[in-house]
mmCIF file with all atom_site columns, C-alpha atoms in Angstrom:
data_model
loop_
_atom_site.group_PDB
_atom_site.id
_atom_site.type_symbol
_atom_site.label_atom_id
_atom_site.label_alt_id
_atom_site.label_comp_id
_atom_site.label_asym_id
_atom_site.label_entity_id
_atom_site.label_seq_id
_atom_site.pdbx_PDB_ins_code
_atom_site.Cartn_x
_atom_site.Cartn_y
_atom_site.Cartn_z
_atom_site.occupancy
_atom_site.B_iso_or_equiv
_atom_site.pdbx_formal_charge
_atom_site.auth_seq_id
_atom_site.auth_comp_id
_atom_site.auth_asym_id
_atom_site.auth_atom_id
_atom_site.pdbx_PDB_model_num
ATOM 1   C CA . MET A 1 1   ? 1.188   91.290 -56.044 1.00 79.00 ? 1   MET A CA 1
ATOM 2   C CA . LYS A 1 2   ? -2.787  91.791 -56.205 1.00 79.00 ? 2   LYS A CA 1
ATOM 3   C CA . LYS A 1 3   ? -2.813  88.174 -57.272 1.00 80.00 ? 3   LYS A CA 1
ATOM 4   C CA . ILE A 1 4   ? -1.259  86.626 -54.365 1.00 83.00 ? 4   ILE A CA 1
ATOM 5   C CA . THR A 1 5   ? -3.313  88.811 -51.891 1.00 83.00 ? 5   THR A CA 1
ATOM 6   C CA . GLN A 1 6   ? -6.312  87.427 -53.437 1.00 78.00 ? 6   GLN A CA 1
ATOM 7   C CA . ILE A 1 7   ? -5.261  83.668 -53.205 1.00 83.00 ? 7   ILE A CA 1
ATOM 8   C CA . ALA A 1 8   ? -4.026  84.645 -49.596 1.00 77.00 ? 8   ALA A CA 1
ATOM 9   C CA . PHE A 1 9   ? -7.231  85.812 -48.877 1.00 74.00 ? 9   PHE A CA 1
ATOM 10  C CA . ALA A 1 10  ? -9.123  82.686 -50.619 1.00 74.00 ? 10  ALA A CA 1
ATOM 11  C CA . PHE A 1 11  ? -6.931  80.441 -48.254 1.00 71.00 ? 11  PHE A CA 1
ATOM 12  C CA . ALA A 1 12  ? -7.789  82.099 -45.200 1.00 71.00 ? 12  ALA A CA 1
ATOM 13  C CA . PHE A 1 13  ? -11.589 82.184 -45.955 1.00 68.00 ? 13  PHE A CA 1
ATOM 14  C CA . ALA A 1 14  ? -11.513 78.729 -46.710 1.00 64.00 ? 14  ALA A CA 1
ATOM 15  C CA . LEU A 1 15  ? -9.607  77.816 -43.566 1.00 60.00 ? 15  LEU A CA 1
ATOM 16  C CA . LEU A 1 16  ? -11.800 79.728 -41.416 1.00 61.00 ? 16  LEU A CA 1
ATOM 17  C CA . LEU A 1 17  ? -15.091 77.573 -42.871 1.00 56.00 ? 17  LEU A CA 1
ATOM 18  C CA . VAL A 1 18  ? -13.241 74.566 -42.170 1.00 55.00 ? 18  VAL A CA 1
ATOM 19  C CA . SER A 1 19  ? -12.359 75.407 -38.712 1.00 61.00 ? 19  SER A CA 1
ATOM 20  C CA . CYS A 1 20  ? -16.113 76.684 -37.742 1.00 69.00 ? 20  CYS A CA 1
ATOM 21  C CA . LYS A 1 21  ? -17.879 74.099 -35.896 1.00 78.00 ? 21  LYS A CA 1
ATOM 22  C CA . ASN A 1 22  ? -22.038 73.738 -35.900 1.00 85.00 ? 22  ASN A CA 1
ATOM 23  C CA . THR A 1 23  ? -23.524 72.984 -32.636 1.00 87.00 ? 23  THR A CA 1
ATOM 24  C CA . LYS A 1 24  ? -23.941 69.217 -32.981 1.00 90.00 ? 24  LYS A CA 1
ATOM 25  C CA . GLN A 1 25  ? -20.217 69.044 -33.686 1.00 89.00 ? 25  GLN A CA 1
ATOM 26  C CA . LYS A 1 26  ? -19.539 71.007 -30.758 1.00 91.00 ? 26  LYS A CA 1
ATOM 27  C CA . ILE A 1 27  ? -21.895 68.480 -28.479 1.00 93.00 ? 27  ILE A CA 1
ATOM 28  C CA . GLN A 1 28  ? -20.346 65.629 -29.828 1.00 94.00 ? 28  GLN A CA 1
ATOM 29  C CA . GLU A 1 29  ? -16.632 66.891 -29.017 1.00 93.00 ? 29  GLU A CA 1
ATOM 30  C CA . HIS A 1 30  ? -17.889 67.999 -25.328 1.00 93.00 ? 30  HIS A CA 1
ATOM 31  C CA . VAL A 1 31  ? -19.442 64.748 -24.668 1.00 94.00 ? 31  VAL A CA 1
ATOM 32  C CA . SER A 1 32  ? -16.225 62.870 -25.942 1.00 94.00 ? 32  SER A CA 1
ATOM 33  C CA . GLU A 1 33  ? -13.973 65.257 -23.915 1.00 93.00 ? 33  GLU A CA 1
ATOM 34  C CA . TYR A 1 34  ? -16.089 64.603 -21.014 1.00 93.00 ? 34  TYR A CA 1
ATOM 35  C CA . ASN A 1 35  ? -16.169 61.007 -20.886 1.00 93.00 ? 35  ASN A CA 1
ATOM 36  C CA . ASN A 1 36  ? -12.631 60.850 -21.462 1.00 91.00 ? 36  ASN A CA 1
ATOM 37  C CA . SER A 1 37  ? -11.294 63.174 -19.213 1.00 86.00 ? 37  SER A CA 1
ATOM 38  C CA . SER A 1 38  ? -14.115 64.148 -16.483 1.00 72.00 ? 38  SER A CA 1
ATOM 39  C CA . SER A 1 39  ? -13.817 63.322 -12.900 1.00 76.00 ? 39  SER A CA 1
ATOM 40  C CA . ILE A 1 40  ? -16.124 64.333 -10.029 1.00 77.00 ? 40  ILE A CA 1
ATOM 41  C CA . LYS A 1 41  ? -15.236 63.749 -6.524  1.00 75.00 ? 41  LYS A CA 1
ATOM 42  C CA . GLY A 1 42  ? -17.531 63.529 -3.879  1.00 74.00 ? 42  GLY A CA 1
ATOM 43  C CA . HIS A 1 43  ? -18.735 61.624 -1.109  1.00 75.00 ? 43  HIS A CA 1
ATOM 44  C CA . GLY A 1 44  ? -19.942 58.114 -2.802  1.00 82.00 ? 44  GLY A CA 1
ATOM 45  C CA . ILE A 1 45  ? -19.455 59.219 -6.499  1.00 88.00 ? 45  ILE A CA 1
ATOM 46  C CA . THR A 1 46  ? -18.345 55.928 -8.229  1.00 90.00 ? 46  THR A CA 1
ATOM 47  C CA . SER A 1 47  ? -18.128 56.862 -12.023 1.00 91.00 ? 47  SER A CA 1
ATOM 48  C CA . THR A 1 48  ? -19.737 59.906 -14.542 1.00 92.00 ? 48  THR A CA 1
ATOM 49  C CA . ALA A 1 49  ? -20.905 59.651 -18.234 1.00 94.00 ? 49  ALA A CA 1
ATOM 50  C CA . ALA A 1 50  ? -22.157 61.887 -20.602 1.00 95.00 ? 50  ALA A CA 1
ATOM 51  C CA . LYS A 1 51  ? -24.316 61.006 -23.525 1.00 95.00 ? 51  LYS A CA 1
ATOM 52  C CA . ALA A 1 52  ? -25.498 63.071 -26.668 1.00 95.00 ? 52  ALA A CA 1
ATOM 53  C CA . PHE A 1 53  ? -28.904 63.311 -27.736 1.00 93.00 ? 53  PHE A CA 1
ATOM 54  C CA . LEU A 1 54  ? -28.209 65.516 -31.083 1.00 89.00 ? 54  LEU A CA 1
ATOM 55  C CA . ASN A 1 55  ? -31.706 65.824 -32.441 1.00 89.00 ? 55  ASN A CA 1
ATOM 56  C CA . ASP A 1 56  ? -32.958 67.352 -28.952 1.00 91.00 ? 56  ASP A CA 1
ATOM 57  C CA . ASN A 1 57  ? -29.605 69.611 -28.382 1.00 93.00 ? 57  ASN A CA 1
ATOM 58  C CA . LYS A 1 58  ? -29.313 67.862 -24.954 1.00 96.00 ? 58  LYS A CA 1
ATOM 59  C CA . ILE A 1 59  ? -26.599 66.231 -23.212 1.00 96.00 ? 59  ILE A CA 1
ATOM 60  C CA . GLU A 1 60  ? -27.450 63.709 -20.246 1.00 97.00 ? 60  GLU A CA 1
ATOM 61  C CA . ILE A 1 61  ? -24.690 63.473 -17.698 1.00 96.00 ? 61  ILE A CA 1
ATOM 62  C CA . ARG A 1 62  ? -25.100 60.534 -15.202 1.00 95.00 ? 62  ARG A CA 1
ATOM 63  C CA . ILE A 1 63  ? -23.099 60.496 -12.119 1.00 93.00 ? 63  ILE A CA 1
ATOM 64  C CA . GLU A 1 64  ? -23.328 57.155 -10.179 1.00 93.00 ? 64  GLU A CA 1
ATOM 65  C CA . THR A 1 65  ? -22.806 56.526 -6.895  1.00 91.00 ? 65  THR A CA 1
ATOM 66  C CA . ASN A 1 66  ? -22.502 53.604 -4.215  1.00 92.00 ? 66  ASN A CA 1
ATOM 67  C CA . LEU A 1 67  ? -25.530 55.286 -2.147  1.00 91.00 ? 67  LEU A CA 1
ATOM 68  C CA . GLU A 1 68  ? -28.806 53.797 -0.981  1.00 92.00 ? 68  GLU A CA 1
ATOM 69  C CA . GLU A 1 69  ? -31.923 55.034 -2.183  1.00 91.00 ? 69  GLU A CA 1
ATOM 70  C CA . ASN A 1 70  ? -33.396 56.423 0.802   1.00 92.00 ? 70  ASN A CA 1
ATOM 71  C CA . ASP A 1 71  ? -35.180 59.785 2.145   1.00 91.00 ? 71  ASP A CA 1
ATOM 72  C CA . SER A 1 72  ? -32.364 60.749 3.811   1.00 89.00 ? 72  SER A CA 1
ATOM 73  C CA . ASN A 1 73  ? -30.020 60.451 0.798   1.00 86.00 ? 73  ASN A CA 1
ATOM 74  C CA . LYS A 1 74  ? -32.634 62.477 -1.384  1.00 89.00 ? 74  LYS A CA 1
ATOM 75  C CA . ALA A 1 75  ? -33.093 65.412 0.976   1.00 88.00 ? 75  ALA A CA 1
ATOM 76  C CA . THR A 1 76  ? -28.901 65.304 1.346   1.00 86.00 ? 76  THR A CA 1
ATOM 77  C CA . TYR A 1 77  ? -28.234 65.443 -1.909  1.00 84.00 ? 77  TYR A CA 1
ATOM 78  C CA . LYS A 1 78  ? -31.320 67.596 -3.183  1.00 83.00 ? 78  LYS A CA 1
ATOM 79  C CA . ASP A 1 79  ? -29.837 70.150 -1.036  1.00 84.00 ? 79  ASP A CA 1
ATOM 80  C CA . SER A 1 80  ? -26.282 69.874 -2.093  1.00 87.00 ? 80  SER A CA 1
ATOM 81  C CA . PHE A 1 81  ? -26.618 69.282 -5.961  1.00 89.00 ? 81  PHE A CA 1
ATOM 82  C CA . PRO A 1 82  ? -26.833 72.872 -7.009  1.00 91.00 ? 82  PRO A CA 1
ATOM 83  C CA . ASP A 1 83  ? -23.389 73.238 -5.334  1.00 91.00 ? 83  ASP A CA 1
ATOM 84  C CA . LEU A 1 84  ? -22.180 70.350 -7.430  1.00 90.00 ? 84  LEU A CA 1
ATOM 85  C CA . LEU A 1 85  ? -23.647 71.766 -10.815 1.00 92.00 ? 85  LEU A CA 1
ATOM 86  C CA . ARG A 1 86  ? -22.120 74.945 -10.120 1.00 92.00 ? 86  ARG A CA 1
ATOM 87  C CA . GLU A 1 87  ? -18.204 72.979 -9.707  1.00 91.00 ? 87  GLU A CA 1
ATOM 88  C CA . MET A 1 88  ? -19.242 71.318 -12.881 1.00 91.00 ? 88  MET A CA 1
ATOM 89  C CA . ILE A 1 89  ? -19.855 74.751 -14.539 1.00 92.00 ? 89  ILE A CA 1
ATOM 90  C CA . LYS A 1 90  ? -16.929 76.326 -13.037 1.00 92.00 ? 90  LYS A CA 1
ATOM 91  C CA . ASN A 1 91  ? -14.865 73.415 -14.711 1.00 90.00 ? 91  ASN A CA 1
ATOM 92  C CA . ASP A 1 92  ? -16.691 73.459 -18.280 1.00 91.00 ? 92  ASP A CA 1
ATOM 93  C CA . GLN A 1 93  ? -18.209 70.016 -17.581 1.00 92.00 ? 93  GLN A CA 1
ATOM 94  C CA . ILE A 1 94  ? -21.378 71.861 -18.047 1.00 93.00 ? 94  ILE A CA 1
ATOM 95  C CA . SER A 1 95  ? -20.518 74.256 -20.793 1.00 93.00 ? 95  SER A CA 1
ATOM 96  C CA . ALA A 1 96  ? -22.001 77.746 -20.452 1.00 93.00 ? 96  ALA A CA 1
ATOM 97  C CA . SER A 1 97  ? -21.199 78.393 -24.239 1.00 93.00 ? 97  SER A CA 1
ATOM 98  C CA . LEU A 1 98  ? -23.052 75.345 -25.273 1.00 94.00 ? 98  LEU A CA 1
ATOM 99  C CA . ILE A 1 99  ? -26.089 76.705 -23.338 1.00 94.00 ? 99  ILE A CA 1
ATOM 100 C CA . ASP A 1 100 ? -25.907 79.857 -24.912 1.00 93.00 ? 100 ASP A CA 1
ATOM 101 C CA . GLU A 1 101 ? -26.270 78.011 -28.272 1.00 93.00 ? 101 GLU A CA 1
ATOM 102 C CA . GLY A 1 102 ? -29.539 76.350 -26.977 1.00 94.00 ? 102 GLY A CA 1
ATOM 103 C CA . VAL A 1 103 ? -28.111 72.995 -25.611 1.00 95.00 ? 103 VAL A CA 1
ATOM 104 C CA . THR A 1 104 ? -29.354 71.778 -22.342 1.00 96.00 ? 104 THR A CA 1
ATOM 105 C CA . PHE A 1 105 ? -27.680 69.600 -19.879 1.00 96.00 ? 105 PHE A CA 1
ATOM 106 C CA . ASP A 1 106 ? -30.038 66.943 -17.993 1.00 96.00 ? 106 ASP A CA 1
ATOM 107 C CA . VAL A 1 107 ? -28.024 66.269 -15.064 1.00 95.00 ? 107 VAL A CA 1
ATOM 108 C CA . TYR A 1 108 ? -28.562 62.714 -12.795 1.00 95.00 ? 108 TYR A CA 1
ATOM 109 C CA . PHE A 1 109 ? -27.206 61.896 -9.698  1.00 93.00 ? 109 PHE A CA 1
ATOM 110 C CA . LEU A 1 110 ? -28.144 58.269 -9.115  1.00 94.00 ? 110 LEU A CA 1
ATOM 111 C CA . ALA A 1 111 ? -27.830 55.921 -6.251  1.00 93.00 ? 111 ALA A CA 1
ATOM 112 C CA . TYR A 1 112 ? -26.406 52.136 -6.551  1.00 92.00 ? 112 TYR A CA 1
ATOM 113 C CA . ASN A 1 113 ? -29.543 50.874 -7.848  1.00 94.00 ? 113 ASN A CA 1
ATOM 114 C CA . ASN A 1 114 ? -29.606 53.554 -10.424 1.00 92.00 ? 114 ASN A CA 1
ATOM 115 C CA . ALA A 1 115 ? -32.553 55.309 -8.767  1.00 93.00 ? 115 ALA A CA 1
ATOM 116 C CA . ILE A 1 116 ? -32.713 59.059 -9.013  1.00 93.00 ? 116 ILE A CA 1
ATOM 117 C CA . LEU A 1 117 ? -31.644 61.011 -6.218  1.00 92.00 ? 117 LEU A CA 1
ATOM 118 C CA . ALA A 1 118 ? -31.272 64.470 -7.593  1.00 92.00 ? 118 ALA A CA 1
ATOM 119 C CA . GLN A 1 119 ? -32.149 65.670 -11.122 1.00 94.00 ? 119 GLN A CA 1
ATOM 120 C CA . GLN A 1 120 ? -31.692 69.099 -12.807 1.00 94.00 ? 120 GLN A CA 1
ATOM 121 C CA . LEU A 1 121 ? -32.378 70.297 -16.252 1.00 94.00 ? 121 LEU A CA 1
ATOM 122 C CA . VAL A 1 122 ? -29.704 72.931 -16.782 1.00 95.00 ? 122 VAL A CA 1
ATOM 123 C CA . ASN A 1 123 ? -30.585 75.646 -19.592 1.00 94.00 ? 123 ASN A CA 1
ATOM 124 C CA . LYS A 1 124 ? -29.949 79.506 -20.130 1.00 92.00 ? 124 LYS A CA 1
ATOM 125 C CA . GLU A 1 125 ? -32.895 80.127 -17.155 1.00 93.00 ? 125 GLU A CA 1
ATOM 126 C CA . GLU A 1 126 ? -31.410 77.453 -14.467 1.00 92.00 ? 126 GLU A CA 1
ATOM 127 C CA . LEU A 1 127 ? -27.682 78.488 -15.566 1.00 91.00 ? 127 LEU A CA 1
ATOM 128 C CA . ALA A 1 128 ? -28.453 82.088 -14.522 1.00 90.00 ? 128 ALA A CA 1
ATOM 129 C CA . VAL A 1 129 ? -29.973 80.984 -11.353 1.00 90.00 ? 129 VAL A CA 1
ATOM 130 C CA . LEU A 1 130 ? -26.902 78.604 -10.456 1.00 88.00 ? 130 LEU A CA 1
ATOM 131 C CA . GLU A 1 131 ? -24.521 81.468 -11.356 1.00 84.00 ? 131 GLU A CA 1
ATOM 132 C CA . GLY A 1 132 ? -26.542 84.080 -9.525  1.00 81.00 ? 132 GLY A CA 1
ATOM 133 C CA . THR A 1 133 ? -27.417 86.418 -12.374 1.00 78.00 ? 133 THR A CA 1
ATOM 134 C CA . ALA A 1 134 ? -31.067 85.582 -12.929 1.00 68.00 ? 134 ALA A CA 1
ATOM 135 C CA . GLU A 1 135 ? -33.171 88.693 -13.199 1.00 68.00 ? 135 GLU A CA 1
ATOM 136 C CA . PRO A 1 136 ? -35.113 89.458 -9.687  1.00 58.00 ? 136 PRO A CA 1
ATOM 137 C CA . ASN A 1 137 ? -38.928 88.635 -9.432  1.00 55.00 ? 137 ASN A CA 1
ATOM 138 C CA . LYS A 1 138 ? -38.485 86.460 -12.540 1.00 52.00 ? 138 LYS A CA 1
ATOM 139 C CA . GLU A 1 139 ? -39.824 82.837 -12.480 1.00 52.00 ? 139 GLU A CA 1
ATOM 140 C CA . THR A 1 140 ? -37.151 80.376 -13.103 1.00 48.00 ? 140 THR A CA 1
ATOM 141 C CA . ALA A 1 141 ? -36.875 76.571 -12.662 1.00 49.00 ? 141 ALA A CA 1
ATOM 142 C CA . LYS A 1 142 ? -36.403 75.343 -9.285  1.00 46.00 ? 142 LYS A CA 1
ATOM 143 C CA . LEU A 1 143 ? -34.684 71.796 -7.921  1.00 45.00 ? 143 LEU A CA 1
#
C-alpha cells in the first residue's frame, strides 16, 4: 500500500510539473487565443491583431480602423481610448494575470493609413489607473 501511495504521489507531482506554464508560454497562448477569437466592436474598427515580443515580455495589440488621421479623430479617440482599454481588460483581451507576471501590453488604435490615433502602454501601474485602484497622490502614466 505504501508503494502504491508513493507511485501515485510521484505521478501526481510529475503531472503538476508538466501542467505548469512559464510566462513566455502564457504570452504565446494569449496571443494565439486573441488572434483566433478576438473581436472588438466600435465605430470604424476593421480588424485587430496581437503580436508577442517574448524577449521583452510584451504583447502588442493593433486595432485597425477605416478612420482618417486628423486632429478631430485623434482628440475623440484619445478621450474614449481608456474606455476601450477597460472593456478589453474586462473581456480578458488584456490579461491582468499576465500583467501581474510583468508582461506589458502596448495597444495601438490606428487610422486607415496606420497612423496612430491613440496609444497606451498597459503595465501594473496603468492597470491600477484603468481599474480605479491606483493609490491616491501616486504618479502614474497618463494618456
